Amino acid sequence: MRRRVPSPKGSPAPVSQTPSQTLPLLDLVDSHCHLDFPDLLADRDQVLARAAAEGVNRMVTICTRLKNEPTVRAIAEAHPQVFYAAGTHPMHAADEPLASVEELVALARHPRFVGIGETGLDYHYTADSKAIQHTSLRVHIEAAQDTGLPLIIHARDADADMEALLAEGLAHRPFGCVMHCFSSGHRLAEAALEMGFYLSISGIAAFPKSQDLRDIFAKAPLDRLLLETDSPYLAPPPYRGKRNEPAYVAHTARAMAPVFGLTVEAFAAQTTANFDRLFPRAARASKAA
């Protein structure tokens, strides 16, 4: 989750009128969205329908405060294409009760629960709570290790500490991890990839001034990349500044495929295969459906 101002409530962003009639239908996953946030509540059914029309066949909705976990879980239970993850966002670490490993492990028993987080470090908005953020992150790492579910990381203006804490956890026991909405520097990208982790591409990468970020992704192994919206935030062009929604992951895919010399169909297929590898519980549930 990144704090950007979505469009006013009741004013959803414009959408393509007939995407499936004008462009090839893709097989996409939005690996990180926030369907419980107020800006996506009023027209959630239409949001999901527009996602399906763009070929976004699955999505993971993320709980950022554990007290909201029942609400987020109910969304995943109500929609077969929606899975969920839960954790304490680093910006909430100081004002939420510290999660325990046991609490997270218990939540993870739900069959629609596919990841631990989002968790991480945010020194941009909440640098004054570094100590509790570190403690919270260590708890989430241990929960990921205990459950075998991937860790979902938010990192902002905290690259050195982020690298150190992930390496510290990995030195004890292995775990999977995705650097969600990656917009950090080359060093953290390289370190995360060296640790076997994944980078997730959001609409930020499609912004005209994001060439440095596109260069980071271009150097990453293709089998370590995911796509996401982080909706309702960070809509890609042509909807930048408007409310984001899962359908728009298709715009990010179309913008980024040429960076890798791929067709959008091939890029979509690759990132979807990567998602299934990192999130095997979601992959198994989808195959069983």
mmCIF file with all atom_site columns, C-alpha atoms in Angstrom, residues 22-227:
data_model
loop_
_atom_site.group_PDB
_atom_site.id
_atom_site.type_symbol
_atom_site.label_atom_id
_atom_site.label_alt_id
_atom_site.label_comp_id
_atom_site.label_asym_id
_atom_site.label_entity_id
_atom_site.label_seq_id
_atom_site.pdbx_PDB_ins_code
_atom_site.Cartn_x
_atom_site.Cartn_y
_atom_site.Cartn_z
_atom_site.occupancy
_atom_site.B_iso_or_equiv
_atom_site.pdbx_formal_charge
_atom_site.auth_seq_id
_atom_site.auth_comp_id
_atom_site.auth_asym_id
_atom_site.auth_atom_id
_atom_site.pdbx_PDB_model_num
ATOM 1   C CA . THR A 1 22  ? -10.232 -4.389  -29.128 1.00 0.00 ? 22  THR A CA 1
ATOM 2   C CA . LEU A 1 23  ? -7.266  -6.145  -27.482 1.00 0.00 ? 23  LEU A CA 1
ATOM 3   C CA . PRO A 1 24  ? -6.328  -9.788  -26.893 1.00 0.00 ? 24  PRO A CA 1
ATOM 4   C CA . LEU A 1 25  ? -7.734  -11.204 -23.659 1.00 0.00 ? 25  LEU A CA 1
ATOM 5   C CA . LEU A 1 26  ? -4.872  -11.949 -21.308 1.00 0.00 ? 26  LEU A CA 1
ATOM 6   C CA . ASP A 1 27  ? -4.358  -14.328 -18.392 1.00 0.00 ? 27  ASP A CA 1
ATOM 7   C CA . LEU A 1 28  ? -3.357  -11.993 -15.579 1.00 0.00 ? 28  LEU A CA 1
ATOM 8   C CA . VAL A 1 29  ? -3.158  -11.909 -11.797 1.00 0.00 ? 29  VAL A CA 1
ATOM 9   C CA . ASP A 1 30  ? -3.341  -8.778  -9.665  1.00 0.00 ? 30  ASP A CA 1
ATOM 10  C CA . SER A 1 31  ? -1.053  -9.958  -6.888  1.00 0.00 ? 31  SER A CA 1
ATOM 11  C CA . HIS A 1 32  ? -1.764  -7.012  -4.561  1.00 0.00 ? 32  HIS A CA 1
ATOM 12  C CA . CYS A 1 33  ? -4.903  -4.908  -4.162  1.00 0.00 ? 33  CYS A CA 1
ATOM 13  C CA . HIS A 1 34  ? -7.077  -3.581  -1.336  1.00 0.00 ? 34  HIS A CA 1
ATOM 14  C CA . LEU A 1 35  ? -10.681 -4.475  -2.095  1.00 0.00 ? 35  LEU A CA 1
ATOM 15  C CA . ASP A 1 36  ? -11.785 -3.568  1.438   1.00 0.00 ? 36  ASP A CA 1
ATOM 16  C CA . PHE A 1 37  ? -10.684 0.048   1.143   1.00 0.00 ? 37  PHE A CA 1
ATOM 17  C CA . PRO A 1 38  ? -13.533 2.602   0.989   1.00 0.00 ? 38  PRO A CA 1
ATOM 18  C CA . ASP A 1 39  ? -12.839 3.680   -2.589  1.00 0.00 ? 39  ASP A CA 1
ATOM 19  C CA . LEU A 1 40  ? -13.533 0.154   -3.856  1.00 0.00 ? 40  LEU A CA 1
ATOM 20  C CA . LEU A 1 41  ? -16.569 -0.641  -1.718  1.00 0.00 ? 41  LEU A CA 1
ATOM 21  C CA . ALA A 1 42  ? -19.467 0.997   -3.535  1.00 0.00 ? 42  ALA A CA 1
ATOM 22  C CA . ASP A 1 43  ? -19.009 -0.717  -6.898  1.00 0.00 ? 43  ASP A CA 1
ATOM 23  C CA . ARG A 1 44  ? -16.982 -3.804  -5.999  1.00 0.00 ? 44  ARG A CA 1
ATOM 24  C CA . ASP A 1 45  ? -19.039 -6.143  -8.191  1.00 0.00 ? 45  ASP A CA 1
ATOM 25  C CA . GLN A 1 46  ? -18.477 -3.887  -11.189 1.00 0.00 ? 46  GLN A CA 1
ATOM 26  C CA . VAL A 1 47  ? -14.775 -3.637  -10.312 1.00 0.00 ? 47  VAL A CA 1
ATOM 27  C CA . LEU A 1 48  ? -14.501 -7.424  -10.389 1.00 0.00 ? 48  LEU A CA 1
ATOM 28  C CA . ALA A 1 49  ? -16.460 -7.620  -13.640 1.00 0.00 ? 49  ALA A CA 1
ATOM 29  C CA . ARG A 1 50  ? -14.153 -5.105  -15.298 1.00 0.00 ? 50  ARG A CA 1
ATOM 30  C CA . ALA A 1 51  ? -11.153 -7.091  -14.091 1.00 0.00 ? 51  ALA A CA 1
ATOM 31  C CA . ALA A 1 52  ? -12.545 -10.257 -15.668 1.00 0.00 ? 52  ALA A CA 1
ATOM 32  C CA . ALA A 1 53  ? -13.194 -8.388  -18.914 1.00 0.00 ? 53  ALA A CA 1
ATOM 33  C CA . GLU A 1 54  ? -9.479  -7.492  -19.033 1.00 0.00 ? 54  GLU A CA 1
ATOM 34  C CA . GLY A 1 55  ? -8.366  -11.065 -18.340 1.00 0.00 ? 55  GLY A CA 1
ATOM 35  C CA . VAL A 1 56  ? -7.513  -10.476 -14.685 1.00 0.00 ? 56  VAL A CA 1
ATOM 36  C CA . ASN A 1 57  ? -8.671  -13.878 -13.516 1.00 0.00 ? 57  ASN A CA 1
ATOM 37  C CA . ARG A 1 58  ? -7.328  -13.827 -9.952  1.00 0.00 ? 58  ARG A CA 1
ATOM 38  C CA . MET A 1 59  ? -6.305  -11.290 -7.360  1.00 0.00 ? 59  MET A CA 1
ATOM 39  C CA . VAL A 1 60  ? -5.000  -11.114 -3.808  1.00 0.00 ? 60  VAL A CA 1
ATOM 40  C CA . THR A 1 61  ? -6.654  -8.574  -1.542  1.00 0.00 ? 61  THR A CA 1
ATOM 41  C CA . ILE A 1 62  ? -4.411  -7.455  1.286   1.00 0.00 ? 62  ILE A CA 1
ATOM 42  C CA . CYS A 1 63  ? -5.351  -6.807  4.903   1.00 0.00 ? 63  CYS A CA 1
ATOM 43  C CA . THR A 1 64  ? -3.153  -4.103  6.464   1.00 0.00 ? 64  THR A CA 1
ATOM 44  C CA . ARG A 1 65  ? -4.615  -4.165  10.004  1.00 0.00 ? 65  ARG A CA 1
ATOM 45  C CA . LEU A 1 66  ? -5.373  -7.486  11.657  1.00 0.00 ? 66  LEU A CA 1
ATOM 46  C CA . LYS A 1 67  ? -8.558  -6.105  13.217  1.00 0.00 ? 67  LYS A CA 1
ATOM 47  C CA . ASN A 1 68  ? -9.892  -5.872  9.646   1.00 0.00 ? 68  ASN A CA 1
ATOM 48  C CA . GLU A 1 69  ? -9.040  -9.483  8.802   1.00 0.00 ? 69  GLU A CA 1
ATOM 49  C CA . PRO A 1 70  ? -12.652 -10.747 9.097   1.00 0.00 ? 70  PRO A CA 1
ATOM 50  C CA . THR A 1 71  ? -13.791 -8.175  6.529   1.00 0.00 ? 71  THR A CA 1
ATOM 51  C CA . VAL A 1 72  ? -11.018 -9.026  4.096   1.00 0.00 ? 72  VAL A CA 1
ATOM 52  C CA . ARG A 1 73  ? -11.556 -12.745 4.593   1.00 0.00 ? 73  ARG A CA 1
ATOM 53  C CA . ALA A 1 74  ? -15.264 -12.360 3.822   1.00 0.00 ? 74  ALA A CA 1
ATOM 54  C CA . ILE A 1 75  ? -14.434 -10.746 0.477   1.00 0.00 ? 75  ILE A CA 1
ATOM 55  C CA . ALA A 1 76  ? -12.245 -13.702 -0.469  1.00 0.00 ? 76  ALA A CA 1
ATOM 56  C CA . GLU A 1 77  ? -14.887 -16.162 0.677   1.00 0.00 ? 77  GLU A CA 1
ATOM 57  C CA . ALA A 1 78  ? -17.541 -14.444 -1.435  1.00 0.00 ? 78  ALA A CA 1
ATOM 58  C CA . HIS A 1 79  ? -15.574 -14.349 -4.694  1.00 0.00 ? 79  HIS A CA 1
ATOM 59  C CA . PRO A 1 80  ? -13.792 -17.446 -6.036  1.00 0.00 ? 80  PRO A CA 1
ATOM 60  C CA . GLN A 1 81  ? -11.258 -15.366 -7.983  1.00 0.00 ? 81  GLN A CA 1
ATOM 61  C CA . VAL A 1 82  ? -10.152 -13.492 -4.849  1.00 0.00 ? 82  VAL A CA 1
ATOM 62  C CA . PHE A 1 83  ? -7.582  -14.722 -2.329  1.00 0.00 ? 83  PHE A CA 1
ATOM 63  C CA . TYR A 1 84  ? -6.289  -12.789 0.664   1.00 0.00 ? 84  TYR A CA 1
ATOM 64  C CA . ALA A 1 85  ? -3.297  -12.105 2.860   1.00 0.00 ? 85  ALA A CA 1
ATOM 65  C CA . ALA A 1 86  ? -3.077  -10.394 6.224   1.00 0.00 ? 86  ALA A CA 1
ATOM 66  C CA . GLY A 1 87  ? -0.538  -8.652  8.382   1.00 0.00 ? 87  GLY A CA 1
ATOM 67  C CA . THR A 1 88  ? 0.273   -5.357  10.049  1.00 0.00 ? 88  THR A CA 1
ATOM 68  C CA . HIS A 1 89  ? 1.401   -2.667  7.633   1.00 0.00 ? 89  HIS A CA 1
ATOM 69  C CA . PRO A 1 90  ? 4.543   -0.905  8.897   1.00 0.00 ? 90  PRO A CA 1
ATOM 70  C CA . MET A 1 91  ? 2.742   2.441   8.938   1.00 0.00 ? 91  MET A CA 1
ATOM 71  C CA . HIS A 1 92  ? 0.296   0.919   11.443  1.00 0.00 ? 92  HIS A CA 1
ATOM 72  C CA . ALA A 1 93  ? 2.890   -0.908  13.534  1.00 0.00 ? 93  ALA A CA 1
ATOM 73  C CA . ALA A 1 94  ? 2.911   1.737   16.268  1.00 0.00 ? 94  ALA A CA 1
ATOM 74  C CA . ASP A 1 95  ? -0.863  2.067   16.621  1.00 0.00 ? 95  ASP A CA 1
ATOM 75  C CA . GLU A 1 96  ? -1.893  -1.592  16.310  1.00 0.00 ? 96  GLU A CA 1
ATOM 76  C CA . PRO A 1 97  ? -1.328  -4.365  18.857  1.00 0.00 ? 97  PRO A CA 1
ATOM 77  C CA . LEU A 1 98  ? 1.828   -6.272  18.019  1.00 0.00 ? 98  LEU A CA 1
ATOM 78  C CA . ALA A 1 99  ? 0.847   -9.405  16.133  1.00 0.00 ? 99  ALA A CA 1
ATOM 79  C CA . SER A 1 100 ? 2.160   -12.696 17.433  1.00 0.00 ? 100 SER A CA 1
ATOM 80  C CA . VAL A 1 101 ? 3.548   -15.515 15.343  1.00 0.00 ? 101 VAL A CA 1
ATOM 81  C CA . GLU A 1 102 ? 0.825   -17.772 16.728  1.00 0.00 ? 102 GLU A CA 1
ATOM 82  C CA . GLU A 1 103 ? -1.910  -15.330 15.705  1.00 0.00 ? 103 GLU A CA 1
ATOM 83  C CA . LEU A 1 104 ? -0.647  -15.106 12.136  1.00 0.00 ? 104 LEU A CA 1
ATOM 84  C CA . VAL A 1 105 ? -0.168  -18.864 11.869  1.00 0.00 ? 105 VAL A CA 1
ATOM 85  C CA . ALA A 1 106 ? -3.744  -19.415 13.062  1.00 0.00 ? 106 ALA A CA 1
ATOM 86  C CA . LEU A 1 107 ? -5.131  -16.998 10.467  1.00 0.00 ? 107 LEU A CA 1
ATOM 87  C CA . ALA A 1 108 ? -3.075  -18.726 7.788   1.00 0.00 ? 108 ALA A CA 1
ATOM 88  C CA . ARG A 1 109 ? -5.016  -21.959 8.234   1.00 0.00 ? 109 ARG A CA 1
ATOM 89  C CA . HIS A 1 110 ? -7.886  -20.531 6.213   1.00 0.00 ? 110 HIS A CA 1
ATOM 90  C CA . PRO A 1 111 ? -7.847  -22.043 2.696   1.00 0.00 ? 111 PRO A CA 1
ATOM 91  C CA . ARG A 1 112 ? -8.201  -18.633 1.000   1.00 0.00 ? 112 ARG A CA 1
ATOM 92  C CA . PHE A 1 113 ? -5.274  -17.164 2.971   1.00 0.00 ? 113 PHE A CA 1
ATOM 93  C CA . VAL A 1 114 ? -2.215  -17.191 0.709   1.00 0.00 ? 114 VAL A CA 1
ATOM 94  C CA . GLY A 1 115 ? 0.420   -14.814 2.128   1.00 0.00 ? 115 GLY A CA 1
ATOM 95  C CA . ILE A 1 116 ? 1.795   -13.101 5.240   1.00 0.00 ? 116 ILE A CA 1
ATOM 96  C CA . GLY A 1 117 ? 1.556   -9.321  5.125   1.00 0.00 ? 117 GLY A CA 1
ATOM 97  C CA . GLU A 1 118 ? 1.823   -6.782  4.039   1.00 0.00 ? 118 GLU A CA 1
ATOM 98  C CA . THR A 1 119 ? 4.585   -6.029  6.448   1.00 0.00 ? 119 THR A CA 1
ATOM 99  C CA . GLY A 1 120 ? 7.942   -4.303  6.121   1.00 0.00 ? 120 GLY A CA 1
ATOM 100 C CA . LEU A 1 121 ? 9.539   -0.934  6.806   1.00 0.00 ? 121 LEU A CA 1
ATOM 101 C CA . ASP A 1 122 ? 8.374   2.581   5.971   1.00 0.00 ? 122 ASP A CA 1
ATOM 102 C CA . TYR A 1 123 ? 10.702  5.398   6.954   1.00 0.00 ? 123 TYR A CA 1
ATOM 103 C CA . HIS A 1 124 ? 9.052   7.885   4.602   1.00 0.00 ? 124 HIS A CA 1
ATOM 104 C CA . TYR A 1 125 ? 5.950   8.440   6.708   1.00 0.00 ? 125 TYR A CA 1
ATOM 105 C CA . THR A 1 126 ? 6.713   6.668   9.988   1.00 0.00 ? 126 THR A CA 1
ATOM 106 C CA . ALA A 1 127 ? 10.456  6.777   10.647  1.00 0.00 ? 127 ALA A CA 1
ATOM 107 C CA . ASP A 1 128 ? 9.755   7.509   14.314  1.00 0.00 ? 128 ASP A CA 1
ATOM 108 C CA . SER A 1 129 ? 8.476   3.947   14.798  1.00 0.00 ? 129 SER A CA 1
ATOM 109 C CA . LYS A 1 130 ? 11.535  2.125   13.423  1.00 0.00 ? 130 LYS A CA 1
ATOM 110 C CA . ALA A 1 131 ? 12.006  -0.084  16.469  1.00 0.00 ? 131 ALA A CA 1
ATOM 111 C CA . ILE A 1 132 ? 8.457   -1.444  16.527  1.00 0.00 ? 132 ILE A CA 1
ATOM 112 C CA . GLN A 1 133 ? 8.524   -1.848  12.742  1.00 0.00 ? 133 GLN A CA 1
ATOM 113 C CA . HIS A 1 134 ? 11.619  -4.033  13.084  1.00 0.00 ? 134 HIS A CA 1
ATOM 114 C CA . THR A 1 135 ? 9.953   -6.141  15.773  1.00 0.00 ? 135 THR A CA 1
ATOM 115 C CA . SER A 1 136 ? 6.779   -6.518  13.732  1.00 0.00 ? 136 SER A CA 1
ATOM 116 C CA . LEU A 1 137 ? 8.708   -7.498  10.611  1.00 0.00 ? 137 LEU A CA 1
ATOM 117 C CA . ARG A 1 138 ? 10.608  -10.196 12.501  1.00 0.00 ? 138 ARG A CA 1
ATOM 118 C CA . VAL A 1 139 ? 7.300   -11.638 13.733  1.00 0.00 ? 139 VAL A CA 1
ATOM 119 C CA . HIS A 1 140 ? 5.927   -11.747 10.195  1.00 0.00 ? 140 HIS A CA 1
ATOM 120 C CA . ILE A 1 141 ? 9.110   -13.378 8.873   1.00 0.00 ? 141 ILE A CA 1
ATOM 121 C CA . GLU A 1 142 ? 8.812   -16.117 11.478  1.00 0.00 ? 142 GLU A CA 1
ATOM 122 C CA . ALA A 1 143 ? 5.154   -16.651 10.567  1.00 0.00 ? 143 ALA A CA 1
ATOM 123 C CA . ALA A 1 144 ? 6.107   -16.996 6.907   1.00 0.00 ? 144 ALA A CA 1
ATOM 124 C CA . GLN A 1 145 ? 8.754   -19.538 7.862   1.00 0.00 ? 145 GLN A CA 1
ATOM 125 C CA . ASP A 1 146 ? 6.323   -21.514 10.021  1.00 0.00 ? 146 ASP A CA 1
ATOM 126 C CA . THR A 1 147 ? 3.514   -21.581 7.448   1.00 0.00 ? 147 THR A CA 1
ATOM 127 C CA . GLY A 1 148 ? 5.491   -21.860 4.221   1.00 0.00 ? 148 GLY A CA 1
ATOM 128 C CA . LEU A 1 149 ? 3.454   -18.960 2.827   1.00 0.00 ? 149 LEU A CA 1
ATOM 129 C CA . PRO A 1 150 ? 5.210   -16.052 1.114   1.00 0.00 ? 150 PRO A CA 1
ATOM 130 C CA . LEU A 1 151 ? 6.015   -12.824 2.902   1.00 0.00 ? 151 LEU A CA 1
ATOM 131 C CA . ILE A 1 152 ? 4.603   -9.649  1.310   1.00 0.00 ? 152 ILE A CA 1
ATOM 132 C CA . ILE A 1 153 ? 6.987   -6.740  1.856   1.00 0.00 ? 153 ILE A CA 1
ATOM 133 C CA . HIS A 1 154 ? 6.407   -2.989  1.808   1.00 0.00 ? 154 HIS A CA 1
ATOM 134 C CA . ALA A 1 155 ? 9.687   -1.049  1.734   1.00 0.00 ? 155 ALA A CA 1
ATOM 135 C CA . ARG A 1 156 ? 10.015  2.706   1.496   1.00 0.00 ? 156 ARG A CA 1
ATOM 136 C CA . ASP A 1 157 ? 13.098  4.794   2.230   1.00 0.00 ? 157 ASP A CA 1
ATOM 137 C CA . ALA A 1 158 ? 14.490  1.893   4.268   1.00 0.00 ? 158 ALA A CA 1
ATOM 138 C CA . ASP A 1 159 ? 16.595  -0.069  1.806   1.00 0.00 ? 159 ASP A CA 1
ATOM 139 C CA . ALA A 1 160 ? 19.614  -0.847  3.997   1.00 0.00 ? 160 ALA A CA 1
ATOM 140 C CA . ASP A 1 161 ? 17.602  -1.978  7.012   1.00 0.00 ? 161 ASP A CA 1
ATOM 141 C CA . MET A 1 162 ? 15.214  -3.896  4.775   1.00 0.00 ? 162 MET A CA 1
ATOM 142 C CA . GLU A 1 163 ? 18.058  -5.862  3.232   1.00 0.00 ? 163 GLU A CA 1
ATOM 143 C CA . ALA A 1 164 ? 19.624  -6.532  6.623   1.00 0.00 ? 164 ALA A CA 1
ATOM 144 C CA . LEU A 1 165 ? 16.439  -7.798  8.274   1.00 0.00 ? 165 LEU A CA 1
ATOM 145 C CA . LEU A 1 166 ? 15.476  -10.039 5.357   1.00 0.00 ? 166 LEU A CA 1
ATOM 146 C CA . ALA A 1 167 ? 18.992  -11.500 5.305   1.00 0.00 ? 167 ALA A CA 1
ATOM 147 C CA . GLU A 1 168 ? 18.862  -12.001 9.067   1.00 0.00 ? 168 GLU A CA 1
ATOM 148 C CA . GLY A 1 169 ? 15.642  -13.978 8.754   1.00 0.00 ? 169 GLY A CA 1
ATOM 149 C CA . LEU A 1 170 ? 16.899  -16.016 5.835   1.00 0.00 ? 170 LEU A CA 1
ATOM 150 C CA . ALA A 1 171 ? 20.023  -16.962 7.777   1.00 0.00 ? 171 ALA A CA 1
ATOM 151 C CA . HIS A 1 172 ? 17.811  -18.787 10.278  1.00 0.00 ? 172 HIS A CA 1
ATOM 152 C CA . ARG A 1 173 ? 15.305  -20.505 7.984   1.00 0.00 ? 173 ARG A CA 1
ATOM 153 C CA . PRO A 1 174 ? 14.168  -20.174 4.369   1.00 0.00 ? 174 PRO A CA 1
ATOM 154 C CA . PHE A 1 175 ? 11.016  -18.348 3.330   1.00 0.00 ? 175 PHE A CA 1
ATOM 155 C CA . GLY A 1 176 ? 9.510   -16.981 0.145   1.00 0.00 ? 176 GLY A CA 1
ATOM 156 C CA . CYS A 1 177 ? 8.990   -13.273 -0.347  1.00 0.00 ? 177 CYS A CA 1
ATOM 157 C CA . VAL A 1 178 ? 7.747   -10.648 -2.775  1.00 0.00 ? 178 VAL A CA 1
ATOM 158 C CA . MET A 1 179 ? 8.875   -7.029  -2.685  1.00 0.00 ? 179 MET A CA 1
ATOM 159 C CA . HIS A 1 180 ? 5.472   -5.535  -3.349  1.00 0.00 ? 180 HIS A CA 1
ATOM 160 C CA . CYS A 1 181 ? 5.093   -2.396  -5.487  1.00 0.00 ? 181 CYS A CA 1
ATOM 161 C CA . PHE A 1 182 ? 8.870   -2.312  -5.834  1.00 0.00 ? 182 PHE A CA 1
ATOM 162 C CA . SER A 1 183 ? 10.207  1.231   -6.228  1.00 0.00 ? 183 SER A CA 1
ATOM 163 C CA . SER A 1 184 ? 13.416  1.073   -4.217  1.00 0.00 ? 184 SER A CA 1
ATOM 164 C CA . GLY A 1 185 ? 16.972  1.204   -5.485  1.00 0.00 ? 185 GLY A CA 1
ATOM 165 C CA . HIS A 1 186 ? 19.196  -1.105  -7.504  1.00 0.00 ? 186 HIS A CA 1
ATOM 166 C CA . ARG A 1 187 ? 20.979  -2.451  -4.424  1.00 0.00 ? 187 ARG A CA 1
ATOM 167 C CA . LEU A 1 188 ? 17.825  -3.672  -2.677  1.00 0.00 ? 188 LEU A CA 1
ATOM 168 C CA . ALA A 1 189 ? 16.542  -5.184  -5.929  1.00 0.00 ? 189 ALA A CA 1
ATOM 169 C CA . GLU A 1 190 ? 19.788  -7.088  -6.424  1.00 0.00 ? 190 GLU A CA 1
ATOM 170 C CA . ALA A 1 191 ? 19.863  -8.218  -2.801  1.00 0.00 ? 191 ALA A CA 1
ATOM 171 C CA . ALA A 1 192 ? 16.260  -9.426  -2.887  1.00 0.00 ? 192 ALA A CA 1
ATOM 172 C CA . LEU A 1 193 ? 16.855  -11.353 -6.092  1.00 0.00 ? 193 LEU A CA 1
ATOM 173 C CA . GLU A 1 194 ? 20.052  -12.870 -4.696  1.00 0.00 ? 194 GLU A CA 1
ATOM 174 C CA . MET A 1 195 ? 18.004  -14.098 -1.731  1.00 0.00 ? 195 MET A CA 1
ATOM 175 C CA . GLY A 1 196 ? 15.617  -15.819 -4.131  1.00 0.00 ? 196 GLY A CA 1
ATOM 176 C CA . PHE A 1 197 ? 12.805  -13.309 -3.720  1.00 0.00 ? 197 PHE A CA 1
ATOM 177 C CA . TYR A 1 198 ? 10.448  -11.735 -6.248  1.00 0.00 ? 198 TYR A CA 1
ATOM 178 C CA . LEU A 1 199 ? 9.856   -8.144  -7.374  1.00 0.00 ? 199 LEU A CA 1
ATOM 179 C CA . SER A 1 200 ? 6.336   -6.919  -8.065  1.00 0.00 ? 200 SER A CA 1
ATOM 180 C CA . ILE A 1 201 ? 5.670   -4.372  -10.801 1.00 0.00 ? 201 ILE A CA 1
ATOM 181 C CA . SER A 1 202 ? 2.996   -1.752  -10.158 1.00 0.00 ? 202 SER A CA 1
ATOM 182 C CA . GLY A 1 203 ? 1.666   1.123   -12.232 1.00 0.00 ? 203 GLY A CA 1
ATOM 183 C CA . ILE A 1 204 ? 4.591   3.261   -11.035 1.00 0.00 ? 204 ILE A CA 1
ATOM 184 C CA . ALA A 1 205 ? 6.796   1.455   -13.560 1.00 0.00 ? 205 ALA A CA 1
ATOM 185 C CA . ALA A 1 206 ? 4.610   2.740   -16.396 1.00 0.00 ? 206 ALA A CA 1
ATOM 186 C CA . PHE A 1 207 ? 4.996   6.403   -15.416 1.00 0.00 ? 207 PHE A CA 1
ATOM 187 C CA . PRO A 1 208 ? 7.046   8.350   -17.996 1.00 0.00 ? 208 PRO A CA 1
ATOM 188 C CA . LYS A 1 209 ? 9.674   9.397   -15.432 1.00 0.00 ? 209 LYS A CA 1
ATOM 189 C CA . SER A 1 210 ? 10.220  5.846   -14.106 1.00 0.00 ? 210 SER A CA 1
ATOM 190 C CA . GLN A 1 211 ? 12.998  4.824   -16.502 1.00 0.00 ? 211 GLN A CA 1
ATOM 191 C CA . ASP A 1 212 ? 15.377  3.956   -13.645 1.00 0.00 ? 212 ASP A CA 1
ATOM 192 C CA . LEU A 1 213 ? 12.757  1.611   -12.234 1.00 0.00 ? 213 LEU A CA 1
ATOM 193 C CA . ARG A 1 214 ? 12.146  0.033   -15.632 1.00 0.00 ? 214 ARG A CA 1
ATOM 194 C CA . ASP A 1 215 ? 15.894  -0.526  -15.905 1.00 0.00 ? 215 ASP A CA 1
ATOM 195 C CA . ILE A 1 216 ? 15.865  -2.375  -12.569 1.00 0.00 ? 216 ILE A CA 1
ATOM 196 C CA . PHE A 1 217 ? 13.086  -4.667  -13.732 1.00 0.00 ? 217 PHE A CA 1
ATOM 197 C CA . ALA A 1 218 ? 14.741  -5.213  -17.114 1.00 0.00 ? 218 ALA A CA 1
ATOM 198 C CA . LYS A 1 219 ? 17.808  -6.654  -15.360 1.00 0.00 ? 219 LYS A CA 1
ATOM 199 C CA . ALA A 1 220 ? 15.763  -9.028  -13.191 1.00 0.00 ? 220 ALA A CA 1
ATOM 200 C CA . PRO A 1 221 ? 15.195  -12.662 -14.151 1.00 0.00 ? 221 PRO A CA 1
ATOM 201 C CA . LEU A 1 222 ? 11.854  -12.954 -15.924 1.00 0.00 ? 222 LEU A CA 1
ATOM 202 C CA . ASP A 1 223 ? 10.814  -15.767 -13.616 1.00 0.00 ? 223 ASP A CA 1
ATOM 203 C CA . ARG A 1 224 ? 10.993  -13.468 -10.558 1.00 0.00 ? 224 ARG A CA 1
ATOM 204 C CA . LEU A 1 225 ? 8.517   -10.792 -11.588 1.00 0.00 ? 225 LEU A CA 1
ATOM 205 C CA . LEU A 1 226 ? 4.891   -10.304 -10.590 1.00 0.00 ? 226 LEU A CA 1
ATOM 206 C CA . LEU A 1 227 ? 2.265   -7.719  -11.539 1.00 0.00 ? 227 LEU A CA 1
#
